[in-house]
Coordinates of C-alpha atoms and ligand atoms in Angstrom, one line a residue:
X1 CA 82.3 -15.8 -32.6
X2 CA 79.0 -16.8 -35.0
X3 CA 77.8 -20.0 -33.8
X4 CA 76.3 -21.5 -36.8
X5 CA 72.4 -22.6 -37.1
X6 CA 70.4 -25.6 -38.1
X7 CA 66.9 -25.6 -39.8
X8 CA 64.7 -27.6 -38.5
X9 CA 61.9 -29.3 -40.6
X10 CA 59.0 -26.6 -39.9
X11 CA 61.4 -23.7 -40.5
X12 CA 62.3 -23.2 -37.8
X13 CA 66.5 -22.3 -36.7
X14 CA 68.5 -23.1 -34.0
X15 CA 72.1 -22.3 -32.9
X16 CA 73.9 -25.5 -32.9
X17 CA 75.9 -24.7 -30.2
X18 CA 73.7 -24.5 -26.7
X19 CA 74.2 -24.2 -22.7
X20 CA 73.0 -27.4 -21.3
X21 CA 71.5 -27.2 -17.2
X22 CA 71.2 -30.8 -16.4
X23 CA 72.4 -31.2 -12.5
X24 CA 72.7 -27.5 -12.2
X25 CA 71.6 -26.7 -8.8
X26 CA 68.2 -24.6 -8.9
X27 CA 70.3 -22.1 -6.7
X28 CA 73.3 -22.0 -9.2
X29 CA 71.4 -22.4 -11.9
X30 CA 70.4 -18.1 -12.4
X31 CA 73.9 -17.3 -12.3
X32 CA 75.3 -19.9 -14.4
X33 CA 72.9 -18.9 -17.3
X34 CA 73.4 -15.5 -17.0
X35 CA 77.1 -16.4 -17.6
X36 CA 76.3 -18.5 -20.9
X37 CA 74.4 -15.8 -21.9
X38 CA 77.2 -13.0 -21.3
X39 CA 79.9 -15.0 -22.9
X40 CA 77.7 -15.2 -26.0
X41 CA 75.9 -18.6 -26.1
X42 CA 71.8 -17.8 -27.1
X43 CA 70.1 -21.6 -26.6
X44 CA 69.9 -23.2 -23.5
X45 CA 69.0 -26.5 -22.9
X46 CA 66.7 -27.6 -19.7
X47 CA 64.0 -30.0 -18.3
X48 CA 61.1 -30.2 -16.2
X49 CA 63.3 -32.9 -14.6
X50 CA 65.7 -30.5 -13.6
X51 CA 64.2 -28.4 -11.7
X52 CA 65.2 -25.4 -12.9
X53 CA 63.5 -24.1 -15.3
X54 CA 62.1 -21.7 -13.3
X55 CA 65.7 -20.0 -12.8
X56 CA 66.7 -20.5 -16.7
X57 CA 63.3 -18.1 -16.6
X58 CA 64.6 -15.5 -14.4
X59 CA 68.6 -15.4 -15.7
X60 CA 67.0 -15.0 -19.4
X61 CA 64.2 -12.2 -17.9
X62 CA 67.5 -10.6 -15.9
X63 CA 69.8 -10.9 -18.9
X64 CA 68.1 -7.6 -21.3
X65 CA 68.3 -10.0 -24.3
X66 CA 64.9 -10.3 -26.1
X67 CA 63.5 -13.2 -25.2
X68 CA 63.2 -14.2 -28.8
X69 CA 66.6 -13.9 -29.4
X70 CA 67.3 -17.0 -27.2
X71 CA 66.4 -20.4 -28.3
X72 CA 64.8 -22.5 -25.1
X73 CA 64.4 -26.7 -24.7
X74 CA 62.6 -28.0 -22.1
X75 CA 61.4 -31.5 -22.2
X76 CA 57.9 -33.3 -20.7
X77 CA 58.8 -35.2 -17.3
X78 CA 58.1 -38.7 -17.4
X79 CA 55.0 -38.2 -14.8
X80 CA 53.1 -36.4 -17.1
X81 CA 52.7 -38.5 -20.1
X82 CA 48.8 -39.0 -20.6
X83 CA 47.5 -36.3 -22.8
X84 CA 46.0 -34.1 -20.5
X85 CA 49.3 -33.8 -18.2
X86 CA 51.1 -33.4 -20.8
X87 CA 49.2 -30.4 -21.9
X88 CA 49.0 -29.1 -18.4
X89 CA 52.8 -29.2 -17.9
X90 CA 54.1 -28.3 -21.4
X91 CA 51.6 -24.8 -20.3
X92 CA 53.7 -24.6 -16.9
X93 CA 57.0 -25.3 -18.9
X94 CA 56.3 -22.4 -21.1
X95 CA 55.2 -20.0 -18.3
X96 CA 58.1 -20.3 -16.6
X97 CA 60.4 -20.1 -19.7
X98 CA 59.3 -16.4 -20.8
X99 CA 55.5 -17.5 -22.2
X100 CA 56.4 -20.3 -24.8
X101 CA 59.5 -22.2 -25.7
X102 CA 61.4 -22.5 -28.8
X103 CA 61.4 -26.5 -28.5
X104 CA 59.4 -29.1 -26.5
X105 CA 60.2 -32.5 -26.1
X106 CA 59.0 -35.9 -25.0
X107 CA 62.3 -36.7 -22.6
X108 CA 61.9 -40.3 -22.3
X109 CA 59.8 -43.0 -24.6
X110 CA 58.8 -45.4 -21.3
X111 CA 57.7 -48.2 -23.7
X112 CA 57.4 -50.2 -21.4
X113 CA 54.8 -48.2 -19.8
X114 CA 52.7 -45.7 -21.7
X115 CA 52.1 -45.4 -25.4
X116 CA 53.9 -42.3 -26.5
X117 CA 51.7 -41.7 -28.9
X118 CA 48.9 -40.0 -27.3
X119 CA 51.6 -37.9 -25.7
X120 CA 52.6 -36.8 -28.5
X121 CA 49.4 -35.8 -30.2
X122 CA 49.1 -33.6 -26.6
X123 CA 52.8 -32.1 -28.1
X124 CA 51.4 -31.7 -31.5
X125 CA 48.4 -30.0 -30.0
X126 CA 51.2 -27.4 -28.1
X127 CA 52.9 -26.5 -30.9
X128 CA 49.4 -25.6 -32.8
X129 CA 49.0 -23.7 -29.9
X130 CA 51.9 -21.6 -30.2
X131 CA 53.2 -22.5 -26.7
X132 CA 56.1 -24.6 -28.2
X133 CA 57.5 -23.3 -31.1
X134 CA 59.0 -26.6 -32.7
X135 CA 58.5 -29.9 -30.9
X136 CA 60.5 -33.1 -30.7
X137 CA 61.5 -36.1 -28.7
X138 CA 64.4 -37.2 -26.9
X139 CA 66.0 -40.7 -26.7
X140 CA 63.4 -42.4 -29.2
X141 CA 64.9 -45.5 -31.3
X142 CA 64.4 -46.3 -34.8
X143 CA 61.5 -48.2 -34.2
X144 CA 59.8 -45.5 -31.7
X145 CA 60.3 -43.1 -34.4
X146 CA 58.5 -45.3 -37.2
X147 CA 55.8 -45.5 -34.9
X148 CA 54.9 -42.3 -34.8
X149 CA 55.1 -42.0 -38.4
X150 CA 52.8 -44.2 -39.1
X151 CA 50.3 -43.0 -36.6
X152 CA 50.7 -39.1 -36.1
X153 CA 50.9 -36.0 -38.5
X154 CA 54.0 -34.0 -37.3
X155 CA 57.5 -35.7 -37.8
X156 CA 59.6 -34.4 -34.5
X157 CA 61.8 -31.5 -35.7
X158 CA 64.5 -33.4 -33.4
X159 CA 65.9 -36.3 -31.8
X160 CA 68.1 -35.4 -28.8
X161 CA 70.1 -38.7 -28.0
X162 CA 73.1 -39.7 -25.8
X163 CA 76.3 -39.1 -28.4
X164 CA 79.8 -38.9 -27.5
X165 CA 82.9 -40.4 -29.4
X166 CA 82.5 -44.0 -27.4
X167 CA 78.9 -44.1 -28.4
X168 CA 78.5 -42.6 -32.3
X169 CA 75.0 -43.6 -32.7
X170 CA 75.7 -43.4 -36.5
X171 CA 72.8 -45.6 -37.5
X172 CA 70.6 -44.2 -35.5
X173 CA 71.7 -40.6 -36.8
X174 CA 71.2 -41.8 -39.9
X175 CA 67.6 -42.5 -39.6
X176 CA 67.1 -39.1 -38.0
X177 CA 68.7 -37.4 -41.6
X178 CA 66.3 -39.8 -43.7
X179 CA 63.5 -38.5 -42.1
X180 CA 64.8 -34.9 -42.1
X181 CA 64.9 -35.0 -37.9
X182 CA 67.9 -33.2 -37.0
X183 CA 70.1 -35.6 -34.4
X184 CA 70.7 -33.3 -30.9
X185 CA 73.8 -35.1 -29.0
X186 CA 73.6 -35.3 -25.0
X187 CA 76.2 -35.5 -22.5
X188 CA 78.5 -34.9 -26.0
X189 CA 81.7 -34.8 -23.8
X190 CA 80.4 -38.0 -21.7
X191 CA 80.0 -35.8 -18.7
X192 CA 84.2 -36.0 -19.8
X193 CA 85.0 -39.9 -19.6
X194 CA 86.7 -39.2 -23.1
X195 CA 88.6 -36.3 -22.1
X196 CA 91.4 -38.3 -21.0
X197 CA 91.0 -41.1 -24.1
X198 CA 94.8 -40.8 -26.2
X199 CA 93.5 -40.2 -29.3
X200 CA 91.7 -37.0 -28.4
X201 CA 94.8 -35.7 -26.2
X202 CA 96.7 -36.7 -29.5
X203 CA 94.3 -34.5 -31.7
X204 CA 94.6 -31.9 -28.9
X205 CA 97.8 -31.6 -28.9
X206 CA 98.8 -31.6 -32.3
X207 CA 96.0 -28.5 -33.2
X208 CA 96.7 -26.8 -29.6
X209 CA 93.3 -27.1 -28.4
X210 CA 92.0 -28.5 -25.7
X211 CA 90.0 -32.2 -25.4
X212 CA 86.5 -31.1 -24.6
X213 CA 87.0 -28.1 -27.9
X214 CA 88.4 -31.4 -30.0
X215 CA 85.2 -32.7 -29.1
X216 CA 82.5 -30.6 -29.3
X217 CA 84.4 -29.3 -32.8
X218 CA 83.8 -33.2 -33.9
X219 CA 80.2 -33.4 -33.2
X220 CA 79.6 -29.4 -34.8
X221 CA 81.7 -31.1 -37.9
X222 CA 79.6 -34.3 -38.1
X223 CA 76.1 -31.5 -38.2
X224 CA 74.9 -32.6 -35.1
X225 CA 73.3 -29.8 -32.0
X226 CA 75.3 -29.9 -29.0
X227 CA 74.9 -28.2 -25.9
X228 CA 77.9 -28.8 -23.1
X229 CA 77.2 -27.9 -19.6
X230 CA 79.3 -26.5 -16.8
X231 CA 79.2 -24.7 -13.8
X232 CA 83.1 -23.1 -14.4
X233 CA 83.2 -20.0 -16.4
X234 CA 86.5 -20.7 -17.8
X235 CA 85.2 -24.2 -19.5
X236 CA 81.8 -22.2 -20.5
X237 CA 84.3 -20.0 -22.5
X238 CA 86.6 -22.8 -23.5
X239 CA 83.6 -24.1 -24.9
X240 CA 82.4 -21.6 -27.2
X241 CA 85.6 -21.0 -28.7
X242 CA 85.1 -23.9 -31.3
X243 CA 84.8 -22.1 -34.9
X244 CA 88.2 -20.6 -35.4
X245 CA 89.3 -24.1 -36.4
X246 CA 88.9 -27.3 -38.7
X247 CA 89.8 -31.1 -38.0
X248 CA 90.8 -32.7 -41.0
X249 CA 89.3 -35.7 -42.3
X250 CA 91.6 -38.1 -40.7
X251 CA 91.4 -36.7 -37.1
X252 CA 87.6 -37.1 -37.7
X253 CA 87.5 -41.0 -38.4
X254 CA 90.0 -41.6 -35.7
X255 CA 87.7 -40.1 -33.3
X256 CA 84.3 -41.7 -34.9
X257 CA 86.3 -45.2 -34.6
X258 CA 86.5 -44.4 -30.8
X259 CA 83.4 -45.9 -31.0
X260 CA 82.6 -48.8 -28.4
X261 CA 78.7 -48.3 -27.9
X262 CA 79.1 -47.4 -24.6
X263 CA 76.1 -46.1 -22.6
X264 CA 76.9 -42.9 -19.7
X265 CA 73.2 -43.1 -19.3
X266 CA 70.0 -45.5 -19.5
X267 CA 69.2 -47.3 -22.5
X268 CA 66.1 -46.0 -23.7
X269 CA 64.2 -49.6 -24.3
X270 CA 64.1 -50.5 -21.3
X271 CA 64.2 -47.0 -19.4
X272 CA 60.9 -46.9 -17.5
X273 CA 61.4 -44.2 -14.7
X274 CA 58.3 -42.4 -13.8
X275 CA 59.1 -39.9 -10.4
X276 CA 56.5 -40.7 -7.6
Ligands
NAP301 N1 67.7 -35.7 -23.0 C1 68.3 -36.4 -22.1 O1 67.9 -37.5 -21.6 C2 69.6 -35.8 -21.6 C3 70.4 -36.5 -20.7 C4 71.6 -36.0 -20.2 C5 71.9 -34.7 -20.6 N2 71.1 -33.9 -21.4 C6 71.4 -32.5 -21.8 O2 72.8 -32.5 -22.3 C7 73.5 -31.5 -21.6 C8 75.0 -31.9 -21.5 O3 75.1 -33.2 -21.0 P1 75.7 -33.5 -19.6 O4 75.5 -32.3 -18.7 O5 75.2 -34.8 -19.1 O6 77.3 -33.8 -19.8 P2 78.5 -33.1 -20.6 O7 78.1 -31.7 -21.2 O8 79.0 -34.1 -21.6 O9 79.6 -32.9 -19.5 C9 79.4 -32.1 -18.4 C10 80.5 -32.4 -17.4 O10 81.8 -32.1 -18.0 C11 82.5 -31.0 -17.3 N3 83.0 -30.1 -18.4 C12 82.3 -29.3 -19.1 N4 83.1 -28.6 -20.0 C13 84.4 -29.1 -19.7 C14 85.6 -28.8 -20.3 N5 85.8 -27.8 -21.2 N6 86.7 -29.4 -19.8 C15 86.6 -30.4 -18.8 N7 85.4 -30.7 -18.2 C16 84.3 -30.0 -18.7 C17 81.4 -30.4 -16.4 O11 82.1 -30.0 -15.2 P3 81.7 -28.6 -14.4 O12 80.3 -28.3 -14.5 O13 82.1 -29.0 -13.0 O14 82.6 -27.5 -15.0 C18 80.5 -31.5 -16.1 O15 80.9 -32.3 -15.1 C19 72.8 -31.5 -20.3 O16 73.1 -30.4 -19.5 C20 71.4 -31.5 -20.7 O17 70.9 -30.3 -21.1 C21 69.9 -34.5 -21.9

């Protein structure tokens, strides 16, 4: 199975398909890499946040791929905003992920409490360092995004926002294309609140595939970077097996019109948690 790849603005490719680790146990989280990895999936998706970088590290070290044939995320916790935190943890991030990663990004805006800005001169700063090879930010708005257009020099290679068939985002996706930012969907099963909704099933049933495949084949069809986590080898699998078919046009717009703006997670104007 070829999982197809997106450039980036700087050049740069990634596999569009990826093995998220949010709320992967640290202890879990070795194994369940090492599974991704073995089934065929060669960009995984963590966080400072998560805790488990460190073992992302080790199963990608364990696994006998090259390093540089695996595509890493990890993403700047909200404690370490000012510039030379940021720094200091975007070094630790890439330590522990092999000794750079392929993508760095600001996880949260906080508007409400830091200028981003700054921060993100400290991920521009990074990347010139070679410790990140691409860099981008994660749940930033329209308006956060035109703010750092008007006041920095790189534009973010991507935006990685909450996206799933009750929340489309397609304005905001959009924006991203305008400005040649490639739109990365989170949670793009909802964490599987749409699993059950009778329109997928429908669109299931008909093709013979299962909901979370309908899915994940609707966001790969709309050019958007997805990367599905779980902890059961079978879904892993399940998950991966997405490019041996087509929807048509009409399953597409009945799953886009699913659309209810609904939120699994926080909304990121008002999102100001910083960990103690
Ligand atoms: N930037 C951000 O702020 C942000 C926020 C949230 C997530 N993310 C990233 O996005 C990734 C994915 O999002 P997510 O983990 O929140 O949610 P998700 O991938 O939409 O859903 C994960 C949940 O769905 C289940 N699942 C997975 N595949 C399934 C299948 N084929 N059939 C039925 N159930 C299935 C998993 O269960 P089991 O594990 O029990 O099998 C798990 O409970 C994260 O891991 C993280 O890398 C980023």
């Amino acid at each position: 199975m070829t999982v197809p790849t997106i450039t980036l603005n700087d050049g740069k490719t990634i596999p569009q398909l990826g093995f998220g680790v949010f709320q992967i146990e640290p202890e879990n989280t070795k194994a369940a890499t090492l599974t991704a990895l073995e089934i065929g999936y060669r960009h995984i998706d963590t966080a400072e946040m998560y805790g488990n970088e460190k073992e992302v590290g080790e199963a990608i070290a364990e696994s006998g791929i090259p390093r540089e044939e695996i595509f890493v995320t990890s993403k700047l916790n909200n404690g370490f905003h000012a510039p030379d935190a940021a720094i200091e943890n975007g070094k630790k991030s890439a330590d522990r992920l092999g000794g750079y990663m392929d993508l760095f990004l600001i996880h949260w805006p906080l508007p409400t409490v830091i200028d981003f800005v700054p921060t993100w001169k400290s991920l521009e700063e990074l990347y010139h360092q070679g410790l990140s090879r691409s860099i981008g930010v994660s749940n930033f708005q329209a308006h956060h995004l035109r703010k750092l257009h008007e006041q920095t020099t790189i534009v973010p290679a991507v935006n990685q926002i909450e996206i799933h068939p009750y929340l489309v985002q397609d304005e905001l996706r959009a924006f991203d294309r305008e400005h040649g930012i490639a739109t990365e969907a989170w949670s793009p099963i909802a964490q599987g609140l749409v699993l059950d909704d009778p329109t997928i099933t429908r669109v299931a049933d008909a093709i013979g595939k299962t909901p979370a495949q309908v899915v994940l084949r609707w966001h790969i069809q709309r050019g958007d970077i997805v990367f599905p986590k779980s902890v059961t080898r079978s879904r892993v699998e399940e998950n991966f097996a997405i490019f041996d078919f087509e929807l048509s046009d009409e399953e597409m717009s009945a799953i886009t019109a699913l659309d209810r703006g609904h939120r699994t997670g926080p909304d990121p104007d008002v999102f100001d948690y910083v960990p103690a």
